[in-house]
Amino acid sequence: MTKEIKKYKYLIVGGGMAADQAVAGIRSIDKEGTIGIISSDTDEPYARPALSKKLWVDPDFHDEDIDFHTAQKYDAWIKLATKVTKVNPKKHTIETDNGEEFEYDKLLLATGSEAKTLKGENSERVIALRSKQDYLKIRKFSGKGKHVIVVGNGYIGSEIAAGLIQSDTKVSLVITGDRIFDKKFPIFLSEKYEEKYLKAGIKIYHNKKASSYDLVGDEVKVQLNDGTVLQGAGLVLGIGAFTDYSLASEAGLKVDEHGVVVNEQLKTSVSDIWAAGDIISYPDQILGRQSAGHVRHAINSGLFVGKQMAGVTGTYNYTPVFYSWVFDINWEAFGQVNSSLKMYAETLGDDKYIVYYFDKQTLVGILSWNSDVHLEHLKEILKKRPTIEELDRVINLRAVE
Ligand SMILES: Cc1cc2nc3c(=O)[nH]c(=O)nc-3n(C[C@H](O)[C@H](O)[C@H](O)COP(=O)(O)OP(=O)(O)OC[C@H]3O[C@@H](n4cnc5c(N)ncnc54)[C@H](O)[C@@H]3O)c2cc1C
């Protein structure tokens, strides 16, 4: 690993999924240029999605297996537990929360997202899951028949609930909807989700909200909006993420409603500064300008931006796919996947479906449920933006609610 110096050819703010791949991208082109990474995390880059999935269900897979060893692998320098507080584009410097200053030739912002939390005193027993240390803390208060409360109707809440029950933990899952993922999937698929959770022994509290918690001795107490009180050894929150753009906006970079604005090369509005991963507002070739808080986007944009910074010129053309797997359910999706849209299902075989989402007459999103259909093929369909009638001519569609 390179030593600490005061000026780097490539300086990366953030040490997550996009940063790891950006370093790989830089090194695939430039074997010599100095690379520095400054991260507020206490751990080097690691495979974040495993925190709610594989680490809970594969006994031969351990937390050290998720480490990327980025700095060592690519001869970069990394500084951990350090927050970048200011970017000075004119001076080509950044400042950190411990008062240090570093100079750059080319800067990458890859600061990702943070998990939302609820009102309550900070505790090692209340975790809004985002980092490896969060995962390790959950391990401490779960297992061996302990009761853990999970709040959230998104993929993190549903995955960690499934992971915990498969690790000998009693789980209460609090969701805002009628069924798990009812805001995304048609009823017949969200019912399939529910079945798996109920069969596994998870107690689900439907149409409920938790807004705060209290610490009671060694336990956490959560009061739901209907007065129900849940108490357990710990509380895990999967209630969404937010992105802090202040570093970019205070440095004068253009930010819009989606994030830090970048062009097709993932360059920001300020010279010598690029951005990648969750924080960017980028022009997607199929979906238009958007942001995407998904890991494959972080990986692809990171790798792409690293190469750009090292001198390659290209166009970012990856349309992000998001995915989840729990129990024996495996799905991938892209575009708008929202059950308030018109939905049509194609049955491909036993428990294998494609769901097409239409906004009025136009195809806007696709969900692939347990199917083996190549996603690039589905992306090609979305690219053509067929109407319901046009798609129905070639695929046997069934309207679903
Ligand atoms: C538990 C979990 C499971 C997930 N599962 C999936 C999944 O199945 N599928 C999917 O598509 N996506 C999933 N995601 C989302 C995916 O992990 C993210 O989209 C991806 O990690 C984003 O990469 P990133 O590099 O942009 O940000 P991150 O990986 O969040 O990394 C950001 C880094 O920046 C650092 N940082 C932030 N601010 C500063 C600062 N000012 N100074 C220095 N460092 C800073 C942080 O400490 C962190 O190291 C999951 C996320 C979590 C938390």
Short mmCIF file of C-alpha atoms and ligand atoms in Angstrom, two decimals:
data_model
loop_
_atom_site.label_atom_id
_atom_site.label_comp_id
_atom_site.label_asym_id
_atom_site.label_seq_id
_atom_site.Cartn_x
_atom_site.Cartn_y
_atom_site.Cartn_z
CA MET A 1 0.00 0.00 0.00
CA THR A 2 1.35 3.41 -0.99
CA LYS A 3 2.52 5.70 1.82
CA GLU A 4 0.64 8.82 2.85
CA ILE A 5 1.70 11.82 0.79
CA LYS A 6 0.17 15.27 0.54
CA LYS A 7 -0.69 15.21 -3.14
CA TYR A 8 -2.30 12.42 -5.17
CA LYS A 9 -2.78 12.18 -8.89
CA TYR A 10 -6.13 10.54 -8.17
CA LEU A 11 -7.94 11.29 -4.91
CA ILE A 12 -11.17 9.47 -4.04
CA VAL A 13 -13.62 10.67 -1.41
CA GLY A 14 -15.55 7.68 -0.02
CA GLY A 15 -14.48 4.08 0.43
CA GLY A 16 -17.46 2.03 -0.76
CA MET A 17 -18.44 -0.08 -3.74
CA ALA A 18 -17.93 2.63 -6.38
CA ALA A 19 -14.56 3.68 -4.92
CA ASP A 20 -13.21 0.12 -5.03
CA GLN A 21 -14.11 -0.23 -8.70
CA ALA A 22 -12.84 3.25 -9.55
CA VAL A 23 -9.41 2.23 -8.26
CA ALA A 24 -9.61 -0.95 -10.38
CA GLY A 25 -10.55 1.20 -13.39
CA ILE A 26 -7.69 3.64 -12.86
CA ARG A 27 -5.15 0.85 -12.44
CA SER A 28 -6.35 -0.94 -15.59
CA ILE A 29 -5.03 2.09 -17.49
CA ASP A 30 -2.50 3.87 -15.27
CA LYS A 31 -0.17 1.53 -13.39
CA GLU A 32 1.92 4.29 -11.81
CA GLY A 33 -0.20 7.30 -10.82
CA THR A 34 -0.64 7.76 -7.07
CA ILE A 35 -4.10 6.95 -5.72
CA GLY A 36 -5.46 8.11 -2.35
CA ILE A 37 -8.80 7.11 -0.81
CA ILE A 38 -10.32 8.90 2.18
CA SER A 39 -13.25 7.16 3.82
CA SER A 40 -15.41 7.89 6.85
CA ASP A 41 -15.95 4.15 7.30
CA THR A 42 -13.71 2.32 9.75
CA ASP A 43 -13.34 -0.60 7.33
CA GLU A 44 -11.80 -0.76 3.89
CA PRO A 45 -14.21 -1.26 0.95
CA TYR A 46 -16.31 -4.44 1.17
CA ALA A 47 -19.27 -6.10 -0.56
CA ARG A 48 -22.12 -4.20 1.07
CA PRO A 49 -25.09 -6.31 -0.18
CA ALA A 50 -23.72 -9.37 1.65
CA LEU A 51 -24.44 -7.61 4.98
CA SER A 52 -28.11 -8.45 4.67
CA LYS A 53 -27.85 -11.64 2.55
CA LYS A 54 -25.02 -14.16 2.18
CA LEU A 55 -23.42 -13.50 5.58
CA TRP A 56 -26.62 -14.72 7.27
CA VAL A 57 -27.34 -17.83 5.25
CA ASP A 58 -23.97 -19.31 4.32
CA PRO A 59 -22.17 -20.74 7.37
CA ASP A 60 -18.91 -20.99 5.40
CA PHE A 61 -18.95 -17.29 4.50
CA HIS A 62 -17.57 -14.87 7.10
CA ASP A 63 -17.24 -11.12 7.46
CA GLU A 64 -13.57 -11.14 6.36
CA ASP A 65 -14.71 -12.77 3.08
CA ILE A 66 -16.45 -9.58 1.99
CA ASP A 67 -13.30 -7.43 2.08
CA PHE A 68 -11.98 -6.23 -1.28
CA HIS A 69 -8.41 -5.38 -0.07
CA THR A 70 -8.56 -2.44 -2.49
CA ALA A 71 -5.51 -0.53 -1.27
CA GLN A 72 -3.20 -3.52 -1.19
CA LYS A 73 -4.51 -5.03 -4.42
CA TYR A 74 -4.12 -1.84 -6.47
CA ASP A 75 -1.25 -0.16 -4.68
CA ALA A 76 -3.32 2.73 -3.32
CA TRP A 77 -3.24 4.59 0.02
CA ILE A 78 -6.35 4.60 2.17
CA LYS A 79 -7.22 6.68 5.20
CA LEU A 80 -10.16 5.36 7.24
CA ALA A 81 -12.48 6.91 9.85
CA THR A 82 -11.89 10.31 8.26
CA LYS A 83 -14.55 12.55 6.81
CA VAL A 84 -13.86 14.96 3.99
CA THR A 85 -15.50 18.22 5.03
CA LYS A 86 -14.56 20.56 2.20
CA VAL A 87 -13.51 20.52 -1.45
CA ASN A 88 -11.65 23.56 -2.81
CA PRO A 89 -11.81 23.20 -6.61
CA LYS A 90 -9.67 26.27 -7.30
CA LYS A 91 -6.81 25.12 -5.08
CA HIS A 92 -7.40 21.46 -6.06
CA THR A 93 -7.45 20.47 -2.38
CA ILE A 94 -9.75 18.77 0.09
CA GLU A 95 -9.96 19.21 3.86
CA THR A 96 -10.75 16.55 6.43
CA ASP A 97 -12.49 16.58 9.81
CA ASN A 98 -9.14 16.16 11.58
CA GLY A 99 -7.76 19.30 9.97
CA GLU A 100 -5.61 17.75 7.25
CA GLU A 101 -5.43 18.99 3.69
CA PHE A 102 -4.64 16.94 0.59
CA GLU A 103 -4.03 18.05 -2.96
CA TYR A 104 -5.31 16.30 -6.08
CA ASP A 105 -4.91 16.39 -9.82
CA LYS A 106 -8.19 14.52 -10.33
CA LEU A 107 -10.88 14.06 -7.73
CA LEU A 108 -13.69 11.50 -7.47
CA LEU A 109 -16.69 11.93 -5.19
CA ALA A 110 -18.23 8.55 -4.26
CA THR A 111 -19.81 9.23 -0.89
CA GLY A 112 -22.85 6.96 -1.31
CA SER A 113 -25.86 7.01 0.98
CA GLU A 114 -26.63 6.89 4.66
CA ALA A 115 -29.36 4.90 6.37
CA LYS A 116 -32.31 6.70 7.93
CA THR A 117 -32.97 6.10 11.59
CA LEU A 118 -35.72 6.70 14.17
CA LYS A 119 -35.89 9.02 17.16
CA GLY A 120 -34.18 7.60 20.24
CA GLU A 121 -30.96 7.46 22.23
CA ASN A 122 -27.95 6.07 20.32
CA SER A 123 -27.38 2.42 21.16
CA GLU A 124 -25.40 -0.59 19.94
CA ARG A 125 -28.76 -2.39 19.98
CA VAL A 126 -30.43 -0.09 17.44
CA ILE A 127 -28.97 -0.41 13.97
CA ALA A 128 -29.93 1.36 10.76
CA LEU A 129 -28.07 -1.17 8.63
CA ARG A 130 -25.45 0.26 6.28
CA SER A 131 -21.93 -0.77 7.28
CA LYS A 132 -19.87 -3.80 8.19
CA GLN A 133 -19.70 -2.59 11.81
CA ASP A 134 -23.51 -2.42 11.82
CA TYR A 135 -23.62 -6.07 10.71
CA LEU A 136 -21.22 -7.09 13.49
CA LYS A 137 -23.34 -5.30 16.09
CA ILE A 138 -26.51 -7.09 14.89
CA ARG A 139 -24.64 -10.39 15.23
CA LYS A 140 -24.02 -9.57 18.90
CA PHE A 141 -27.69 -9.16 19.84
CA SER A 142 -29.17 -11.87 17.58
CA GLY A 143 -29.14 -15.67 17.41
CA LYS A 144 -29.89 -18.35 20.02
CA GLY A 145 -33.64 -17.68 20.19
CA LYS A 146 -33.23 -13.94 20.89
CA HIS A 147 -36.01 -11.67 19.69
CA VAL A 148 -35.11 -8.93 17.19
CA ILE A 149 -37.52 -6.33 15.82
CA VAL A 150 -37.04 -5.33 12.17
CA VAL A 151 -38.74 -2.25 10.73
CA GLY A 152 -38.98 -1.70 6.97
CA ASN A 153 -40.82 -2.80 3.86
CA GLY A 154 -37.93 -2.46 1.42
CA TYR A 155 -35.20 -4.88 0.42
CA ILE A 156 -32.95 -4.26 3.43
CA GLY A 157 -35.73 -4.87 5.97
CA SER A 158 -37.03 -7.95 4.17
CA GLU A 159 -33.55 -9.40 3.61
CA ILE A 160 -32.31 -8.92 7.16
CA ALA A 161 -35.57 -10.34 8.57
CA ALA A 162 -35.09 -13.46 6.41
CA GLY A 163 -31.40 -13.64 7.34
CA LEU A 164 -32.10 -13.37 11.07
CA ILE A 165 -34.80 -16.05 11.13
CA GLN A 166 -32.40 -18.38 9.33
CA SER A 167 -29.83 -17.65 12.06
CA ASP A 168 -31.96 -18.96 14.90
CA THR A 169 -33.41 -15.54 15.84
CA LYS A 170 -37.06 -14.79 16.62
CA VAL A 171 -38.13 -11.99 14.29
CA SER A 172 -40.95 -9.43 14.37
CA LEU A 173 -41.17 -7.52 11.10
CA VAL A 174 -43.01 -4.19 11.04
CA ILE A 175 -44.15 -3.01 7.61
CA THR A 176 -46.24 -0.08 6.45
CA GLY A 177 -48.11 -2.05 3.77
CA ASP A 178 -50.73 -4.81 3.47
CA ARG A 179 -48.02 -7.25 2.41
CA ILE A 180 -44.24 -7.33 1.96
CA PHE A 181 -43.32 -5.36 -1.19
CA ASP A 182 -46.94 -4.51 -1.90
CA LYS A 183 -45.82 -1.10 -3.18
CA LYS A 184 -43.66 -2.73 -5.86
CA PHE A 185 -45.17 -6.04 -6.89
CA PRO A 186 -48.57 -7.27 -8.02
CA ILE A 187 -50.68 -8.89 -5.28
CA PHE A 188 -49.94 -12.48 -6.36
CA LEU A 189 -46.18 -11.93 -6.01
CA SER A 190 -46.28 -10.00 -2.74
CA GLU A 191 -48.49 -12.83 -1.42
CA LYS A 192 -45.79 -15.32 -2.37
CA TYR A 193 -43.31 -13.20 -0.38
CA GLU A 194 -45.61 -13.16 2.65
CA GLU A 195 -46.10 -16.93 2.51
CA LYS A 196 -42.34 -17.54 2.73
CA TYR A 197 -41.96 -15.22 5.72
CA LEU A 198 -44.94 -16.61 7.61
CA LYS A 199 -43.85 -20.20 6.91
CA ALA A 200 -40.38 -19.39 8.24
CA GLY A 201 -42.00 -18.19 11.50
CA ILE A 202 -41.61 -14.42 11.15
CA LYS A 203 -44.36 -12.43 12.85
CA ILE A 204 -45.41 -9.60 10.55
CA TYR A 205 -47.10 -6.43 11.78
CA HIS A 206 -48.92 -5.00 8.73
CA ASN A 207 -49.92 -1.40 8.10
CA LYS A 208 -47.97 -0.23 11.12
CA LYS A 209 -45.45 2.53 11.68
CA ALA A 210 -42.72 2.93 14.25
CA SER A 211 -41.43 6.44 14.81
CA SER A 212 -39.31 6.13 17.96
CA TYR A 213 -37.86 3.64 20.40
CA ASP A 214 -36.76 3.44 24.04
CA LEU A 215 -33.96 1.53 25.71
CA VAL A 216 -35.17 -0.60 28.60
CA GLY A 217 -32.32 -2.29 30.45
CA ASP A 218 -30.68 -4.64 27.93
CA GLU A 219 -33.60 -4.43 25.55
CA VAL A 220 -35.21 -2.08 23.06
CA LYS A 221 -38.88 -1.17 23.19
CA VAL A 222 -40.74 0.05 20.11
CA GLN A 223 -44.23 1.48 20.21
CA LEU A 224 -46.20 1.24 16.97
CA ASN A 225 -48.74 3.82 15.81
CA ASP A 226 -51.69 1.63 16.88
CA GLY A 227 -50.33 1.30 20.42
CA THR A 228 -48.76 -2.17 19.95
CA VAL A 229 -45.55 -2.45 22.00
CA LEU A 230 -42.72 -4.72 20.84
CA GLN A 231 -39.69 -5.43 22.97
CA GLY A 232 -36.59 -7.35 21.96
CA ALA A 233 -32.82 -7.72 22.24
CA GLY A 234 -32.32 -5.35 19.34
CA LEU A 235 -33.92 -3.23 16.65
CA VAL A 236 -32.83 -3.25 13.00
CA LEU A 237 -34.05 -0.49 10.70
CA GLY A 238 -34.40 -0.76 6.94
CA ILE A 239 -36.46 2.39 6.49
CA GLY A 240 -34.66 3.91 3.55
CA ALA A 241 -31.51 5.82 2.77
CA PHE A 242 -30.65 9.43 2.07
CA THR A 243 -27.80 11.10 0.30
CA ASP A 244 -25.90 14.12 1.56
CA TYR A 245 -24.89 16.36 -1.35
CA SER A 246 -23.57 19.23 0.76
CA LEU A 247 -19.90 18.48 0.06
CA ALA A 248 -20.57 18.83 -3.66
CA SER A 249 -22.97 21.76 -3.53
CA GLU A 250 -20.78 23.80 -1.16
CA ALA A 251 -17.89 23.31 -3.58
CA GLY A 252 -20.03 24.81 -6.36
CA LEU A 253 -20.82 21.57 -8.19
CA LYS A 254 -24.19 21.46 -9.90
CA VAL A 255 -26.73 19.39 -7.96
CA ASP A 256 -30.32 18.69 -9.07
CA GLU A 257 -33.28 16.80 -7.57
CA HIS A 258 -31.59 13.46 -8.38
CA GLY A 259 -28.10 14.19 -7.08
CA VAL A 260 -24.69 15.49 -8.16
CA VAL A 261 -25.10 16.27 -11.85
CA VAL A 262 -22.69 14.45 -14.16
CA ASN A 263 -22.49 14.12 -17.94
CA GLU A 264 -22.15 10.91 -19.99
CA GLN A 265 -18.50 10.68 -18.96
CA LEU A 266 -19.58 11.03 -15.28
CA LYS A 267 -17.78 14.38 -15.05
CA THR A 268 -19.31 16.96 -12.75
CA SER A 269 -19.86 20.60 -13.69
CA VAL A 270 -16.46 21.51 -12.18
CA SER A 271 -13.21 20.65 -13.95
CA ASP A 272 -11.11 17.72 -12.70
CA ILE A 273 -13.94 16.42 -10.49
CA TRP A 274 -15.89 13.24 -11.32
CA ALA A 275 -18.62 11.44 -9.34
CA ALA A 276 -19.99 7.89 -9.25
CA GLY A 277 -22.37 5.54 -7.44
CA ASP A 278 -25.45 6.42 -5.40
CA ILE A 279 -24.81 10.18 -5.39
CA ILE A 280 -24.97 10.89 -9.12
CA SER A 281 -27.68 12.36 -11.28
CA TYR A 282 -26.70 10.91 -14.65
CA PRO A 283 -28.23 10.68 -18.12
CA ASP A 284 -29.37 7.05 -18.40
CA GLN A 285 -29.57 5.93 -22.03
CA ILE A 286 -32.92 4.17 -21.53
CA LEU A 287 -34.52 5.82 -18.50
CA GLY A 288 -33.41 9.44 -18.89
CA ARG A 289 -31.73 11.50 -16.19
CA GLN A 290 -32.00 9.77 -12.83
CA SER A 291 -30.12 8.46 -9.82
CA ALA A 292 -29.88 4.82 -8.75
CA GLY A 293 -29.05 3.52 -5.28
CA HIS A 294 -28.11 0.10 -6.57
CA VAL A 295 -24.96 -1.88 -6.31
CA ARG A 296 -24.51 -2.82 -9.97
CA HIS A 297 -24.73 0.86 -10.86
CA ALA A 298 -22.09 1.62 -8.19
CA ILE A 299 -19.81 -1.08 -9.60
CA ASN A 300 -20.29 -0.16 -13.25
CA SER A 301 -20.12 3.59 -12.77
CA GLY A 302 -17.07 3.19 -10.51
CA LEU A 303 -15.15 1.09 -13.02
CA PHE A 304 -16.15 3.38 -15.87
CA VAL A 305 -15.24 6.59 -14.05
CA GLY A 306 -11.83 5.22 -13.01
CA LYS A 307 -10.95 4.61 -16.65
CA GLN A 308 -12.21 8.06 -17.62
CA MET A 309 -10.07 9.69 -14.95
CA ALA A 310 -7.08 7.79 -16.29
CA GLY A 311 -7.63 9.17 -19.78
CA VAL A 312 -10.07 6.91 -21.63
CA THR A 313 -13.06 8.64 -23.25
CA GLY A 314 -16.37 6.81 -23.38
CA THR A 315 -20.08 7.05 -22.70
CA TYR A 316 -21.64 5.52 -19.60
CA ASN A 317 -24.40 3.30 -20.97
CA TYR A 318 -25.26 0.91 -18.16
CA THR A 319 -28.92 0.93 -17.12
CA PRO A 320 -29.01 -0.19 -13.49
CA VAL A 321 -30.71 -3.36 -12.43
CA PHE A 322 -31.70 -3.83 -8.82
CA TYR A 323 -32.21 -7.21 -7.27
CA SER A 324 -32.87 -9.15 -4.13
CA TRP A 325 -32.83 -12.76 -3.04
CA VAL A 326 -34.41 -14.23 0.08
CA PHE A 327 -35.30 -17.86 0.86
CA ASP A 328 -35.81 -19.33 -2.65
CA ILE A 329 -37.08 -16.08 -4.22
CA ASN A 330 -34.80 -14.30 -6.64
CA TRP A 331 -35.82 -11.20 -8.55
CA GLU A 332 -34.24 -8.49 -10.66
CA ALA A 333 -35.85 -5.32 -11.94
CA PHE A 334 -35.20 -2.06 -13.71
CA GLY A 335 -37.07 1.11 -14.57
CA GLN A 336 -40.20 2.02 -12.63
CA VAL A 337 -41.41 -0.94 -10.58
CA ASN A 338 -44.40 0.38 -8.72
CA SER A 339 -47.68 -1.44 -8.11
CA SER A 340 -49.71 1.72 -8.68
CA LEU A 341 -48.87 1.40 -12.40
CA LYS A 342 -50.71 -0.89 -14.85
CA MET A 343 -49.14 -4.35 -14.57
CA TYR A 344 -49.14 -7.28 -16.97
CA ALA A 345 -47.58 -10.66 -16.21
CA GLU A 346 -46.03 -13.21 -18.50
CA THR A 347 -45.83 -16.74 -17.04
CA LEU A 348 -42.68 -18.58 -18.02
CA GLY A 349 -43.04 -21.74 -15.98
CA ASP A 350 -43.44 -22.93 -12.45
CA ASP A 351 -43.01 -19.81 -10.27
CA LYS A 352 -41.22 -17.93 -13.06
CA TYR A 353 -42.68 -14.65 -14.24
CA ILE A 354 -41.92 -11.41 -16.00
CA VAL A 355 -44.02 -8.41 -14.97
CA TYR A 356 -44.29 -5.41 -17.30
CA TYR A 357 -45.18 -2.01 -15.79
CA PHE A 358 -46.98 0.55 -17.95
CA ASP A 359 -47.52 4.23 -17.30
CA LYS A 360 -50.78 4.79 -19.17
CA GLN A 361 -49.86 3.03 -22.45
CA THR A 362 -46.06 3.05 -22.31
CA LEU A 363 -43.75 0.41 -20.88
CA VAL A 364 -41.70 1.97 -18.04
CA GLY A 365 -40.36 -0.94 -15.97
CA ILE A 366 -39.76 -4.71 -15.94
CA LEU A 367 -39.50 -7.25 -13.11
CA SER A 368 -37.99 -10.67 -13.66
CA TRP A 369 -39.13 -13.10 -10.94
CA ASN A 370 -37.12 -16.32 -10.62
CA SER A 371 -36.76 -16.31 -14.42
CA ASP A 372 -33.66 -17.11 -16.47
CA VAL A 373 -34.41 -14.56 -19.20
CA HIS A 374 -31.33 -12.55 -20.05
CA LEU A 375 -31.69 -9.03 -18.66
CA GLU A 376 -30.08 -7.48 -21.73
CA HIS A 377 -32.97 -8.91 -23.76
CA LEU A 378 -35.48 -7.29 -21.37
CA LYS A 379 -33.58 -4.00 -21.52
CA GLU A 380 -33.90 -4.09 -25.31
CA ILE A 381 -37.68 -4.44 -24.91
CA LEU A 382 -37.81 -1.48 -22.51
CA LYS A 383 -35.66 0.59 -24.87
CA LYS A 384 -38.32 0.23 -27.60
CA ARG A 385 -41.02 1.54 -25.19
CA PRO A 386 -43.82 -0.61 -26.66
CA THR A 387 -47.47 0.06 -25.86
CA ILE A 388 -49.55 -2.64 -24.14
CA GLU A 389 -51.11 -3.62 -27.50
CA GLU A 390 -47.73 -3.86 -29.25
CA LEU A 391 -46.26 -6.06 -26.52
CA ASP A 392 -49.39 -8.21 -26.27
CA ARG A 393 -49.00 -9.08 -29.96
CA VAL A 394 -45.72 -10.88 -29.27
CA ILE A 395 -46.06 -11.95 -25.62
CA ASN A 396 -49.00 -13.60 -23.93
CA LEU A 397 -49.82 -10.97 -21.30
CA ARG A 398 -52.23 -11.26 -18.38
CA ALA A 399 -53.41 -8.12 -16.58
CA VAL A 400 -52.61 -8.33 -12.87
CA GLU A 401 -53.38 -6.10 -9.91
C1 LIG B 1 -27.32 -3.93 3.71
C2 LIG B 1 -27.36 -3.46 2.29
C3 LIG B 1 -27.73 -4.35 1.29
C4 LIG B 1 -27.78 -3.93 -0.03
N1 LIG B 1 -28.18 -4.80 -0.99
C5 LIG B 1 -28.31 -4.40 -2.27
C6 LIG B 1 -28.80 -5.28 -3.28
O1 LIG B 1 -29.10 -6.43 -3.02
N2 LIG B 1 -28.89 -4.82 -4.55
C7 LIG B 1 -28.57 -3.54 -4.87
O2 LIG B 1 -28.70 -3.17 -6.04
N3 LIG B 1 -28.08 -2.67 -3.94
C8 LIG B 1 -27.96 -3.08 -2.65
N4 LIG B 1 -27.51 -2.19 -1.70
C9 LIG B 1 -27.14 -0.82 -2.11
C10 LIG B 1 -25.68 -0.78 -2.54
O3 LIG B 1 -24.88 -1.39 -1.58
C11 LIG B 1 -25.28 0.66 -2.80
O4 LIG B 1 -26.03 1.11 -3.92
C12 LIG B 1 -23.79 0.80 -3.07
O5 LIG B 1 -23.03 0.39 -1.97
C13 LIG B 1 -23.45 2.26 -3.39
O6 LIG B 1 -22.08 2.38 -3.59
P1 LIG B 1 -21.33 3.80 -3.36
O7 LIG B 1 -19.90 3.53 -3.52
O8 LIG B 1 -22.02 4.83 -4.15
O9 LIG B 1 -21.63 4.13 -1.83
P2 LIG B 1 -21.29 3.32 -0.53
O10 LIG B 1 -21.02 1.90 -0.83
O11 LIG B 1 -22.38 3.66 0.43
O12 LIG B 1 -19.95 3.96 -0.04
C14 LIG B 1 -19.85 5.31 0.34
C15 LIG B 1 -18.60 5.52 1.13
O13 LIG B 1 -18.35 6.89 1.32
C16 LIG B 1 -17.96 7.15 2.66
N5 LIG B 1 -18.25 8.56 2.92
C17 LIG B 1 -19.44 9.19 2.93
N6 LIG B 1 -19.28 10.51 3.14
C18 LIG B 1 -17.95 10.73 3.25
C19 LIG B 1 -17.16 11.88 3.46
N7 LIG B 1 -17.67 13.10 3.56
N8 LIG B 1 -15.81 11.73 3.56
C20 LIG B 1 -15.24 10.51 3.44
N9 LIG B 1 -15.97 9.37 3.21
C21 LIG B 1 -17.30 9.49 3.12
C22 LIG B 1 -18.73 6.12 3.45
O14 LIG B 1 -18.18 5.87 4.71
C23 LIG B 1 -18.60 4.91 2.52
O15 LIG B 1 -17.38 4.28 2.72
C24 LIG B 1 -27.45 -2.59 -0.36
C25 LIG B 1 -27.08 -1.69 0.66
C26 LIG B 1 -27.03 -2.12 1.97
C27 LIG B 1 -26.65 -1.14 3.06
#
